[in-house]
Amino acid sequence: MKFIDEFRQGDLARTLAGAIAAEADPARSYHIMEFCGGHTHAIFRYGLQDLVPDNVRFVHGPGCPVCVLPIGRIDGAMALAEAHDVILCSYGDMLRVPASGRRSLMKAKAEGADIRMVYSTQDALRIARDNPGRQVVFFAIGFETTTPPTVVAIRQARAEGLANFSVYCNHVLTPAAIQNILSSPEVRDMGTVSIDGFLGPSHVSAIIGSQPYEFFAEEFQRPVVIAGFEPLDVMQSALMVIRQLNEGRYEVENEYTRVVTREGNPKAKALVAEVLEMRRTFEWRGLGLVPYSGLRIKADYAEFDAEARFTIPEQRVDDVKGCECPAILRGVKRPTDCKLFGTVCTPENPMGSCMVSSEGACAAYWSYGRFREAAAATPGYAVS
């Protein structure tokens, strides 16, 4: 299959692994944060960590849109469905993320709330058309990748005169989160998290381009390589980061040239700028309040803003006691450092968001890496 098979060839993977082993300086370590959960799953699904030397480590970042949404915003969505009797539409993963009191949108649905899983914003619009006597709210989440479809839905609702459709906007911005991580005391002062370079997100960069990363690559002296999701993409990108570090360069490079340009998608960016604007601050799970990292609906489109149409409670809620999702999202801990992982927290009974989402680090460890990690920790273990 074009654009897939050629990026999964074993002989090329072995060649890249040899190049990384040859160029990685054994006298130093390389900590490369993959921001995106899609990269995390590629690393574990294809066993890429086992193909690189021990001094090259992948650090998992916060790039899972479901994982980073704080409990308070999920509680807000639940309040919409229960207190205002709306039809709440959401993507599937979001329904299972634990909220306050061990509840979730899925449990609220089982208790009678009208919460419906959708595959796209177009599904939500169709539900609004089919139910003219009910208010329909789309629970919009995600990074820059999923923002344009939300904007298109709002513009389409205005064009069709759909007065019963609105959006609970929770879209967040990637560059602000990366800058927040690099500015955190854990990275800059305490040294508890080592990040030498980044694998930049793929789909996000298809929208915003590679240019927005140039500031912090220079400011924080960390190379960024925009990486595709296939295993050879990740291997090649890791090699590019290592080469930059060896040469003392801190630049933005683009490995994913078949999709990403420096400028991104100008039409999508223009649509987003027409309808949405930055919030002064927005809460992320794990990162706390991050300045200018979230989007809200502009006043010109306020009639489609669920936060303007309904009273939605706003509160900060602590994560489940013992859940290490916040530290995992910052790269401070690994899923296997969490006492709940694999015990009371499993994909069937998630205690934290990282175990729910298909892009979550805990889900990746559970699905692909948990047993290998455990085996690697035992004396005498060797990768064949």
Short mmCIF file of C-alpha atoms in Angstrom, two decimals, residues 55-251:
data_model
loop_
_atom_site.label_atom_id
_atom_site.label_comp_id
_atom_site.label_asym_id
_atom_site.label_seq_id
_atom_site.Cartn_x
_atom_site.Cartn_y
_atom_site.Cartn_z
CA ASN A 55 21.65 5.86 25.58
CA VAL A 56 18.88 6.93 23.14
CA ARG A 57 15.63 7.20 25.06
CA PHE A 58 12.18 8.23 23.93
CA VAL A 59 10.35 10.47 26.42
CA HIS A 60 6.57 10.44 26.03
CA GLY A 61 4.89 13.84 25.79
CA PRO A 62 1.39 15.25 26.26
CA GLY A 63 0.23 14.91 22.66
CA CYS A 64 -2.97 13.01 23.28
CA PRO A 65 -6.01 15.29 22.96
CA VAL A 66 -8.21 13.20 25.22
CA CYS A 67 -5.51 12.79 27.87
CA VAL A 68 -4.76 16.48 28.36
CA LEU A 69 -8.34 17.61 28.92
CA PRO A 70 -8.81 18.27 32.66
CA ILE A 71 -11.58 16.65 34.66
CA GLY A 72 -13.32 19.98 35.22
CA ARG A 73 -14.05 20.37 31.50
CA ILE A 74 -15.47 16.84 31.33
CA ASP A 75 -17.65 17.67 34.31
CA GLY A 76 -18.82 20.72 32.36
CA ALA A 77 -19.83 18.58 29.40
CA MET A 78 -21.68 16.23 31.71
CA ALA A 79 -23.53 19.18 33.25
CA LEU A 80 -24.63 20.26 29.79
CA ALA A 81 -26.19 16.87 29.12
CA GLU A 82 -27.78 16.46 32.56
CA ALA A 83 -28.74 19.95 33.73
CA HIS A 84 -29.67 21.51 30.40
CA ASP A 85 -31.15 18.43 28.73
CA VAL A 86 -29.15 18.88 25.55
CA ILE A 87 -28.04 16.20 23.11
CA LEU A 88 -24.30 16.10 23.74
CA CYS A 89 -22.20 14.80 20.85
CA SER A 90 -18.63 13.64 21.40
CA TYR A 91 -15.90 11.51 19.89
CA GLY A 92 -15.78 7.95 21.22
CA ASP A 93 -12.67 8.04 23.42
CA MET A 94 -14.01 11.00 25.35
CA LEU A 95 -16.99 9.02 26.62
CA ARG A 96 -14.84 6.72 28.77
CA VAL A 97 -12.51 9.26 30.39
CA PRO A 98 -13.08 9.33 34.17
CA ALA A 99 -14.62 12.52 35.52
CA SER A 100 -15.46 13.55 39.09
CA GLY A 101 -16.80 10.89 41.42
CA ARG A 102 -15.61 8.04 39.16
CA ARG A 103 -18.31 9.03 36.68
CA SER A 104 -17.87 9.44 32.92
CA LEU A 105 -19.95 10.52 29.97
CA MET A 106 -20.58 6.84 29.30
CA LYS A 107 -21.99 6.34 32.79
CA ALA A 108 -24.06 9.53 32.49
CA LYS A 109 -25.47 8.14 29.23
CA ALA A 110 -26.31 4.86 30.99
CA GLU A 111 -28.13 6.88 33.64
CA GLY A 112 -30.33 8.55 31.04
CA ALA A 113 -28.43 11.56 29.67
CA ASP A 114 -28.69 11.94 25.89
CA ILE A 115 -25.02 11.60 24.96
CA ARG A 116 -24.18 10.36 21.49
CA MET A 117 -20.89 9.22 19.99
CA VAL A 118 -20.08 10.79 16.64
CA TYR A 119 -17.31 10.23 14.12
CA SER A 120 -17.26 13.79 12.77
CA THR A 121 -18.73 17.24 13.21
CA GLN A 122 -20.96 16.45 10.26
CA ASP A 123 -22.63 13.74 12.36
CA ALA A 124 -23.39 16.35 15.03
CA LEU A 125 -24.88 18.70 12.44
CA ARG A 126 -27.08 15.88 11.12
CA ILE A 127 -28.35 15.19 14.63
CA ALA A 128 -29.20 18.90 15.00
CA ARG A 129 -31.13 18.85 11.73
CA ASP A 130 -32.99 15.70 12.76
CA ASN A 131 -33.95 17.13 16.17
CA PRO A 132 -35.08 20.73 15.61
CA GLY A 133 -36.85 20.80 18.99
CA ARG A 134 -33.71 19.90 20.96
CA GLN A 135 -30.49 21.76 21.66
CA VAL A 136 -27.45 19.88 20.28
CA VAL A 137 -23.96 20.60 21.61
CA PHE A 138 -20.76 19.29 20.03
CA PHE A 139 -18.07 18.62 22.66
CA ALA A 140 -15.09 19.83 20.62
CA ILE A 141 -11.64 18.61 21.72
CA GLY A 142 -8.26 18.18 20.14
CA PHE A 143 -5.20 19.93 18.82
CA GLU A 144 -4.89 22.00 15.67
CA THR A 145 -5.69 18.91 13.58
CA THR A 146 -9.33 18.70 14.61
CA THR A 147 -9.94 22.42 14.87
CA PRO A 148 -10.75 23.12 11.19
CA PRO A 149 -13.66 20.60 11.08
CA THR A 150 -15.17 22.29 14.13
CA VAL A 151 -14.92 25.67 12.45
CA VAL A 152 -16.46 24.32 9.24
CA ALA A 153 -19.39 22.96 11.27
CA ILE A 154 -19.99 26.34 12.92
CA ARG A 155 -19.94 28.14 9.57
CA GLN A 156 -22.21 25.50 8.06
CA ALA A 157 -24.66 25.80 10.96
CA ARG A 158 -24.85 29.56 10.39
CA ALA A 159 -25.34 29.08 6.65
CA GLU A 160 -28.20 26.62 7.28
CA GLY A 161 -29.75 28.65 10.10
CA LEU A 162 -29.36 25.81 12.61
CA ALA A 163 -30.31 27.70 15.77
CA ASN A 164 -30.24 24.55 17.92
CA PHE A 165 -26.54 23.77 17.33
CA SER A 166 -23.61 24.99 19.44
CA VAL A 167 -20.05 23.98 20.33
CA TYR A 168 -18.39 23.46 23.71
CA CYS A 169 -14.92 24.48 22.54
CA ASN A 170 -11.90 22.78 24.15
CA HIS A 171 -9.38 22.96 21.36
CA VAL A 172 -5.76 23.42 22.43
CA LEU A 173 -2.53 24.55 20.81
CA THR A 174 0.65 22.49 20.51
CA PRO A 175 3.47 25.09 20.45
CA ALA A 176 2.28 26.66 23.71
CA ALA A 177 2.37 23.27 25.44
CA ILE A 178 5.90 22.49 24.24
CA GLN A 179 7.08 25.90 25.41
CA ASN A 180 5.42 25.30 28.78
CA ILE A 181 7.24 21.98 29.17
CA LEU A 182 10.59 23.52 28.29
CA SER A 183 9.97 26.39 30.72
CA SER A 184 8.96 24.10 33.59
CA PRO A 185 11.21 23.88 36.67
CA GLU A 186 11.48 20.14 36.10
CA VAL A 187 13.30 20.75 32.84
CA ARG A 188 15.10 24.06 33.40
CA ASP A 189 16.04 23.99 37.08
CA MET A 190 15.50 20.68 38.81
CA GLY A 191 16.77 18.47 36.02
CA THR A 192 14.25 15.73 36.81
CA VAL A 193 13.25 15.60 33.14
CA SER A 194 15.90 15.48 30.44
CA ILE A 195 14.72 16.58 27.01
CA ASP A 196 17.42 17.05 24.39
CA GLY A 197 15.18 17.30 21.33
CA PHE A 198 11.68 16.76 19.96
CA LEU A 199 9.90 14.67 17.40
CA GLY A 200 7.37 17.24 16.23
CA PRO A 201 3.75 16.24 15.67
CA SER A 202 2.70 15.10 12.23
CA HIS A 203 -0.97 15.87 11.69
CA VAL A 204 -0.84 19.09 13.70
CA SER A 205 2.04 20.30 11.56
CA ALA A 206 0.08 19.54 8.40
CA ILE A 207 -2.21 22.38 9.50
CA ILE A 208 0.13 24.88 11.20
CA GLY A 209 3.33 24.03 9.30
CA SER A 210 6.81 23.78 10.78
CA GLN A 211 7.35 27.52 11.23
CA PRO A 212 5.70 27.84 14.71
CA TYR A 213 8.41 25.60 16.24
CA GLU A 214 11.29 27.78 15.10
CA PHE A 215 11.06 30.14 18.09
CA PHE A 216 11.56 27.63 20.85
CA ALA A 217 14.09 25.55 18.88
CA GLU A 218 16.31 28.65 18.96
CA GLU A 219 15.20 30.05 22.33
CA PHE A 220 15.51 26.77 24.27
CA GLN A 221 18.32 25.26 22.18
CA ARG A 222 16.39 22.08 21.37
CA PRO A 223 16.24 20.58 17.85
CA VAL A 224 12.82 19.72 16.46
CA VAL A 225 12.22 17.24 13.65
CA ILE A 226 8.68 16.97 12.27
CA ALA A 227 8.14 13.21 12.05
CA GLY A 228 5.63 11.02 10.25
CA PHE A 229 3.80 8.22 12.07
CA GLU A 230 5.28 5.20 10.33
CA PRO A 231 8.18 3.34 11.99
CA LEU A 232 10.77 4.40 9.42
CA ASP A 233 9.60 8.00 9.84
CA VAL A 234 10.30 7.81 13.56
CA MET A 235 13.68 6.11 13.09
CA GLN A 236 14.81 8.61 10.45
CA SER A 237 13.63 11.53 12.60
CA ALA A 238 15.45 10.23 15.66
CA LEU A 239 18.62 10.01 13.55
CA MET A 240 18.11 13.62 12.41
CA VAL A 241 17.74 14.79 16.03
CA ILE A 242 20.90 12.92 17.04
CA ARG A 243 22.85 14.45 14.17
CA GLN A 244 21.75 17.96 15.17
CA LEU A 245 22.77 17.38 18.77
CA ASN A 246 26.15 15.97 17.73
CA GLU A 247 26.75 19.00 15.51
CA GLY A 248 25.50 21.52 18.08
CA ARG A 249 22.60 22.64 15.88
CA TYR A 250 19.15 23.54 17.20
CA GLU A 251 16.92 23.83 14.17
#
